[in-house]
Coordinates of C-alpha atoms and ligand atoms in Angstrom, one line a residue:
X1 CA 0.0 0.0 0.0
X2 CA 1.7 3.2 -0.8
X3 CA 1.7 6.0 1.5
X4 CA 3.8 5.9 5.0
X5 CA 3.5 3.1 6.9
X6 CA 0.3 4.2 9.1
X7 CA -1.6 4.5 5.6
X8 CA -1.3 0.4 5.5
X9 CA -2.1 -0.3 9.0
X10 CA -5.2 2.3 8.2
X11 CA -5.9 0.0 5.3
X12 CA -6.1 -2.9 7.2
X13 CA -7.6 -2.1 9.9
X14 CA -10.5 -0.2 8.1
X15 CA -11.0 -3.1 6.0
X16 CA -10.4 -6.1 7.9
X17 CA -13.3 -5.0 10.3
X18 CA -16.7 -5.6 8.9
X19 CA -19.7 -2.7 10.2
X20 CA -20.9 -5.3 12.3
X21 CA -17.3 -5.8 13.9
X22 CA -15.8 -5.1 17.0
X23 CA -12.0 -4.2 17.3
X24 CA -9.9 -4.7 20.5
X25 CA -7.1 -2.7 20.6
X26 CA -3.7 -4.0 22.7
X27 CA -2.1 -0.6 23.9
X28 CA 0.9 0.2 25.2
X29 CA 2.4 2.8 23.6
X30 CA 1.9 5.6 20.9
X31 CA 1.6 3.2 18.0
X32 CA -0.7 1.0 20.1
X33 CA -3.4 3.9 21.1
X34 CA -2.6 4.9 17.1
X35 CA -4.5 2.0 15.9
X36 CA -7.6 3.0 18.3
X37 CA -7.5 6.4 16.9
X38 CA -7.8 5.4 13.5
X39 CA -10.9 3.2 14.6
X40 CA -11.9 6.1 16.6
X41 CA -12.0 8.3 13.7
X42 CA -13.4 6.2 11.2
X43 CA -16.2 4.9 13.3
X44 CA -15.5 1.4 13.9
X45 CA -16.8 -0.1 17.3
X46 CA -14.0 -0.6 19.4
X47 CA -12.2 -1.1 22.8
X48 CA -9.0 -0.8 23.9
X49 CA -7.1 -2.5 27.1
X50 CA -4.3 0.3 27.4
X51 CA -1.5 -0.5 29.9
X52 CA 0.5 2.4 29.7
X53 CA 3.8 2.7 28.4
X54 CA 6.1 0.3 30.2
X55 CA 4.2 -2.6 31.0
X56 CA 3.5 -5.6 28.7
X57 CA 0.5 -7.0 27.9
X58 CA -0.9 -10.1 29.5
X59 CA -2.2 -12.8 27.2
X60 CA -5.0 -13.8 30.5
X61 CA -6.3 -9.9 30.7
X62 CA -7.0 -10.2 27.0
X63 CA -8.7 -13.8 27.3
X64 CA -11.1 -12.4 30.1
X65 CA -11.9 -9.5 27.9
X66 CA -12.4 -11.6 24.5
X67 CA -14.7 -14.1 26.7
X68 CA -17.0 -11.8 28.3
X69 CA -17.5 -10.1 25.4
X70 CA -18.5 -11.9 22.6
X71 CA -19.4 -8.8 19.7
X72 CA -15.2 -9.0 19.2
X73 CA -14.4 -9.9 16.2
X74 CA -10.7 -8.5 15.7
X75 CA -7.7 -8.1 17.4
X76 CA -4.9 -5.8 17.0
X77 CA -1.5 -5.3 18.4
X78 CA 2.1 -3.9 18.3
X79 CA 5.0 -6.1 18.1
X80 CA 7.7 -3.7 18.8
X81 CA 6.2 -0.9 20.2
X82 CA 8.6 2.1 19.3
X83 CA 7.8 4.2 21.6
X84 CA 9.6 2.5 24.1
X85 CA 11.3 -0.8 22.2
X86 CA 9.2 -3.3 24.2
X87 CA 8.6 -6.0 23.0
X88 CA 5.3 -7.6 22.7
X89 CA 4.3 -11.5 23.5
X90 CA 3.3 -11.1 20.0
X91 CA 2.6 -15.8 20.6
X92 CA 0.8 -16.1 23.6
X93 CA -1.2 -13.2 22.5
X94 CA -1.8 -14.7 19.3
X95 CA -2.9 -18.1 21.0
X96 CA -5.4 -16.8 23.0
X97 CA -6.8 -14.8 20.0
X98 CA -6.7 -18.1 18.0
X99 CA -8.9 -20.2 20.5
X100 CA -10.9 -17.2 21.3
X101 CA -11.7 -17.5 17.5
X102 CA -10.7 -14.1 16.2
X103 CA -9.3 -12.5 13.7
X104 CA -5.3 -11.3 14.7
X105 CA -3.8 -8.1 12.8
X106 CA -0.4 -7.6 14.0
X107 CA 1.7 -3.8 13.3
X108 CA 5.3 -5.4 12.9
X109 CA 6.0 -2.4 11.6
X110 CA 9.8 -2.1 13.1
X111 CA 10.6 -5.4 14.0
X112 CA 10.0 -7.5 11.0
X113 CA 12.9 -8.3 8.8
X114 CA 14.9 -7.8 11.4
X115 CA 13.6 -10.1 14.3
X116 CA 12.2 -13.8 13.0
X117 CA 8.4 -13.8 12.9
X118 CA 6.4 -16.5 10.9
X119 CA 2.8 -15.1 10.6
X120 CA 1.6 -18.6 10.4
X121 CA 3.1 -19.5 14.0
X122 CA 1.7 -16.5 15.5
X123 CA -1.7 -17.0 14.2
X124 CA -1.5 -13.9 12.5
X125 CA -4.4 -12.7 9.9
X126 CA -2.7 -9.7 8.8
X127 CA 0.8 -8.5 9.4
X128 CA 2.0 -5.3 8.6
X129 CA 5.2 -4.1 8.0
X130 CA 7.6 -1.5 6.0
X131 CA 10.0 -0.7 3.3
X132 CA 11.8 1.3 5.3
X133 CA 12.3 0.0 8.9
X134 CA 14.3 -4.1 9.4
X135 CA 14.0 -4.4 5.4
X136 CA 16.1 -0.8 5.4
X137 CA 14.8 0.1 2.2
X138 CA 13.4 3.4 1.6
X139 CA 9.8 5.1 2.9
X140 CA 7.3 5.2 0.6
X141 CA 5.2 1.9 1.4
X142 CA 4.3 -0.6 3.7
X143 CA 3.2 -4.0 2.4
X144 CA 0.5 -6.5 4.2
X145 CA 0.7 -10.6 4.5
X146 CA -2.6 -11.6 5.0
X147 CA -4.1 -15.0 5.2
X148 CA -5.9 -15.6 1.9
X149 CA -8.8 -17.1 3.8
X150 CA -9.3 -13.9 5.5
X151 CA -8.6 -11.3 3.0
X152 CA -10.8 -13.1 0.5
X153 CA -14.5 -11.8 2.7
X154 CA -13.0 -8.1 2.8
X155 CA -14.7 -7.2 -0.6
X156 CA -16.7 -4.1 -0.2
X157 CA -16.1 -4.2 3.3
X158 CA -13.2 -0.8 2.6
X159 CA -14.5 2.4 3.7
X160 CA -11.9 4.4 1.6
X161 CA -11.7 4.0 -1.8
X162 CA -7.7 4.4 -1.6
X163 CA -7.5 2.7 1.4
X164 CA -9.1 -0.4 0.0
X165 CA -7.1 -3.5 0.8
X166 CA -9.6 -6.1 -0.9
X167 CA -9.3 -4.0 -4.0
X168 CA -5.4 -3.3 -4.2
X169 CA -4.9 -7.5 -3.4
X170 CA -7.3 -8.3 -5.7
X171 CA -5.6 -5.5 -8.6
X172 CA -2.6 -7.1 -7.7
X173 CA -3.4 -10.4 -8.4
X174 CA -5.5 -9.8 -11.3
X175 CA -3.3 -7.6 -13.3
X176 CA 0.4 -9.5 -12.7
X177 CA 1.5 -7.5 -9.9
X178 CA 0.1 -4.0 -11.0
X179 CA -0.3 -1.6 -8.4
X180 CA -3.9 -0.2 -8.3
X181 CA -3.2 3.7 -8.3
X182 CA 0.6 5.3 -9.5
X183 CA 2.6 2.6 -7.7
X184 CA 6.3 4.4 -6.3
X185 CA 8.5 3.0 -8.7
X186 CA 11.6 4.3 -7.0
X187 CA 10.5 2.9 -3.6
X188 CA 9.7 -0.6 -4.8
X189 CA 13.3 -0.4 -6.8
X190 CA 15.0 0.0 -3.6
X191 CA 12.8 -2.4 -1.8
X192 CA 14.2 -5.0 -4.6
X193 CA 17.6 -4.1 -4.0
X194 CA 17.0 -3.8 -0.2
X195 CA 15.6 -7.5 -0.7
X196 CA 18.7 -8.7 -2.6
X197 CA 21.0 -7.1 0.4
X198 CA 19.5 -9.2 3.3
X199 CA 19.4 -12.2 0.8
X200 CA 23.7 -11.5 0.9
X201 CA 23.4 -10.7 4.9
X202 CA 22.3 -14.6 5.4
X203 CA 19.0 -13.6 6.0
X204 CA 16.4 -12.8 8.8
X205 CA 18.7 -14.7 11.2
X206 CA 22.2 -13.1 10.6
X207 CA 20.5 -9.7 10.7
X208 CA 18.5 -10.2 13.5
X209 CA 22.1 -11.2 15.1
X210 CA 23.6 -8.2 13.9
X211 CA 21.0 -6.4 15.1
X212 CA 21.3 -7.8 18.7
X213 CA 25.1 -7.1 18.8
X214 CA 24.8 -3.7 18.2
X215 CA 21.7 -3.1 20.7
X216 CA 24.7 -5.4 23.4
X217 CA 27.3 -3.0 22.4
X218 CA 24.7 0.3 22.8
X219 CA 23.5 -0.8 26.0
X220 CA 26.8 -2.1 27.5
X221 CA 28.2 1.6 26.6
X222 CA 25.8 3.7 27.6
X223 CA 25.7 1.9 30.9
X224 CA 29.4 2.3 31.4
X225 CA 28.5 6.1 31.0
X226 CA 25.9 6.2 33.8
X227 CA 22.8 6.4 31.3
X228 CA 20.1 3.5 32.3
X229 CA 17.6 1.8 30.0
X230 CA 13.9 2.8 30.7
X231 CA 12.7 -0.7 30.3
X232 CA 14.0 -4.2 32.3
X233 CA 16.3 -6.2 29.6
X234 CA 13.7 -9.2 29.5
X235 CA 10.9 -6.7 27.8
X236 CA 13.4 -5.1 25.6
X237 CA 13.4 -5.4 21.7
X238 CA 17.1 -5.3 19.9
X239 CA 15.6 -2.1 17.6
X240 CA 15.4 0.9 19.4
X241 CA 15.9 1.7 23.4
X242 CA 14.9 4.4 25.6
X243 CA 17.4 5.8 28.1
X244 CA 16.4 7.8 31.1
X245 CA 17.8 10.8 30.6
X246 CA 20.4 12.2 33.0
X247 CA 18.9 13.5 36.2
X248 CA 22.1 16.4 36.2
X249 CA 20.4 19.8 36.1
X250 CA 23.1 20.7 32.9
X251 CA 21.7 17.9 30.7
X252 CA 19.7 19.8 28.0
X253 CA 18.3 17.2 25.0
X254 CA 18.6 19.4 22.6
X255 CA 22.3 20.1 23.4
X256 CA 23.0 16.8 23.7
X257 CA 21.5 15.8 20.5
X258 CA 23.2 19.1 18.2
X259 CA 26.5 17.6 20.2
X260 CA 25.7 13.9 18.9
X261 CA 24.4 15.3 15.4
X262 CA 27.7 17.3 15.0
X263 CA 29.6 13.9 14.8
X264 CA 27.1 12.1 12.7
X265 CA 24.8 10.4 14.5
X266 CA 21.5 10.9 15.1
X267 CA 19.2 10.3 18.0
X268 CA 15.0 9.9 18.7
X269 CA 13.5 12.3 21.3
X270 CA 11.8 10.3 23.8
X271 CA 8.3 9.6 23.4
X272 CA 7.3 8.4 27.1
X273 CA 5.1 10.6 29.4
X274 CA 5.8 9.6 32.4
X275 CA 9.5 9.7 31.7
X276 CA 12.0 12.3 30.4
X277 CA 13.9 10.1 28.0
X278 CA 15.4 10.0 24.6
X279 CA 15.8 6.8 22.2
X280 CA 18.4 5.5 20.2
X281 CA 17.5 2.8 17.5
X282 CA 20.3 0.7 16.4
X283 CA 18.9 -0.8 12.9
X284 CA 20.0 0.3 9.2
X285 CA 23.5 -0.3 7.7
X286 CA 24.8 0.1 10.8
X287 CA 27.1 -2.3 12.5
X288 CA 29.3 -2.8 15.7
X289 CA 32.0 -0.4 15.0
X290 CA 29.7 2.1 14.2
X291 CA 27.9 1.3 17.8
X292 CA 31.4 1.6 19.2
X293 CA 32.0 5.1 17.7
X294 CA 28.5 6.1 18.8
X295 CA 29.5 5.4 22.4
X296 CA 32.9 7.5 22.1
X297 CA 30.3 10.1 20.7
X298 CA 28.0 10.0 23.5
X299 CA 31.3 10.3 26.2
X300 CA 32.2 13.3 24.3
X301 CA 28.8 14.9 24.5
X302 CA 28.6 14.8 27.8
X303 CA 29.1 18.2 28.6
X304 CA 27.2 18.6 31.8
X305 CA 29.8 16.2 33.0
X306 CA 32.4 17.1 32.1
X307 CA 33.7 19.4 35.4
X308 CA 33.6 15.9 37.4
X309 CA 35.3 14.3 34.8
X310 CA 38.1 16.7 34.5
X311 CA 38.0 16.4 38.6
X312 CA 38.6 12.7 38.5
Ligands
PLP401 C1 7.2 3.4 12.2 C2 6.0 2.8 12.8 C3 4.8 3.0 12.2 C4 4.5 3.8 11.0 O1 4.8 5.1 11.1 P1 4.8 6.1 9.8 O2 5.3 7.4 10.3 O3 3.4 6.2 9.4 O4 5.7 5.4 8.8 C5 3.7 2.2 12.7 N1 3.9 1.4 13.8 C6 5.1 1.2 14.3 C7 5.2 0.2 15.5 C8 6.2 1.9 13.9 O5 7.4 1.7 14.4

């Protein structure tokens, strides 16, 4: 689906979910409560069990839920929610909505490609994922894998015309791989090429390792500076992390991140409430040495510091 990678999550869920349908939305996080507003603002009928931002869902909440009301019909959820880089029991979850007898759409958005998934052993209807995130191709648009079975009673069900799922699959299919509207040649190029470059890595595996070995290198470093990860290490994804940031009255994020920035490397504001943070995401054609330099980077920037390192 073209557009950025909300667009196709908009698609799916908007189309997935009959009028008659009732959506439960797993939240915790910004891309979490996301998904409910784009129910919320189409109209569909919809709950959502919202845990906040730094605690992970719990398969047994969401059977009690699914069980004691029956007008469910779908299921949604974030694997790796990037607000924080927790990851969700994206399984279990998937179990329960299984023998519960739902449908299961799952925003994988920034983990897959880069973290094995098989839709099929999660009991995924619909995942949803990126060009540009684990794949590292470029934005442009996001791409669905959808259980035939499921996709095939969406016709007419769309409540945009652009946003029609049923339609573009069925386009698709019909016409040899034809995008419906303008596809974004230059974007699906990339993707190809993107495609061919984890093909040479060794894979979902060997980048998912890479991946983890930078995020061991990040967090070893950063905790060696004093800075401590916002999340406990059994929640936390290998794609992006938040850091507490430094209770020192001197610390100023937008210092911190021009400093950072000035030696070319870029970091995420935080996206907690409840916490003054900041993130750093550790996928791309990026690899340990570059992790390494990142952490000589962050020493550097510490300015608010530096008086007591000087001391010592
Ligand atoms: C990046 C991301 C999205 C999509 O964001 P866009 O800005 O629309 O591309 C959705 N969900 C998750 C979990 C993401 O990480």
């Amino acid at each position: 689906m073209q557009g950025s990678v909300t667009f196709c999550v908009e698609s799916v869920i908007t189309t997935a979910v009959p009028n008659n349908g009732k959506l439960l939305v797993l939240a915790n996080g910004a891309y979490g409560l996301r998904i409910a507003k784009i129910a919320e603002r189409i109209g569909i009928s919809h709950s959502v069990i919202d845990r906040g931002e730094v605690t992970p869902l719990s398969p047994d909440r969401i059977e009690q839920v699914l069980v004691e009301d029956q007008e469910f019909t779908h299921v949604a959820v974030v694997h790796c929610e990037t607000t924080t880089g927790m990851l969700n029991p994206v399984k279990p979850i998937g179990d329960i909505v299984k023998k519960c007898g739902k449908e299961y759409i799952v925003d994988a958005m920034s983990s897959f490609g880069g973290i094995p998934l098989d839709p099929a052993d999660i009991g995924a209807d619909y995942i949803v994922s990126s060009a540009n995130k684990c794949i590292q191709g470029v934005p442009g648009f996001g791409f669905v894998i959808a259980l035939k079975a499921s996709i095939e009673k969406t016709k007419g069900r769309a409540r945009s015309l652009s946003l029609d799922l049923y339609d573009q699959w069925a386009t698709m299919e019909q016409h040899h791989g034809k995008w419906r509207f303008t596809s974004p040649t230059h974007t699906v190029r990339a993707f190809f090429q993107a495609l061919i470059e984890l093909e040479q890595e060794g894979g979902i595996a060997k980048r998912f390792d890479r991946y983890r070995k930078n995020h061991e290198i990040l967090i070893k470093g950063m905790t060696s500076l004093g800075f401590k990860p916002l999340l406990p290490k059994k929640y936390q994804s290998p794609i992006i992390t938040s850091f507490l940031s430094p209770g020192h009255p001197g610390y100023n994020f937008k210092i911190f991140y021009q400093k950072l920035k000035d030696q070319g490397f870029v970091i995420y504001p935080g996206k907690v409430t409840q916490n003054d943070t900041f993130r750093i995401g550790n996928i791309g054609e990026v690899y340990p040495q570059d992790m390494r330099r990142l952490i000589g980077a962050v020493e550097s920037s510490m300015y608010w510091y530096s008086k007591k390192r000087e001391k010592n």
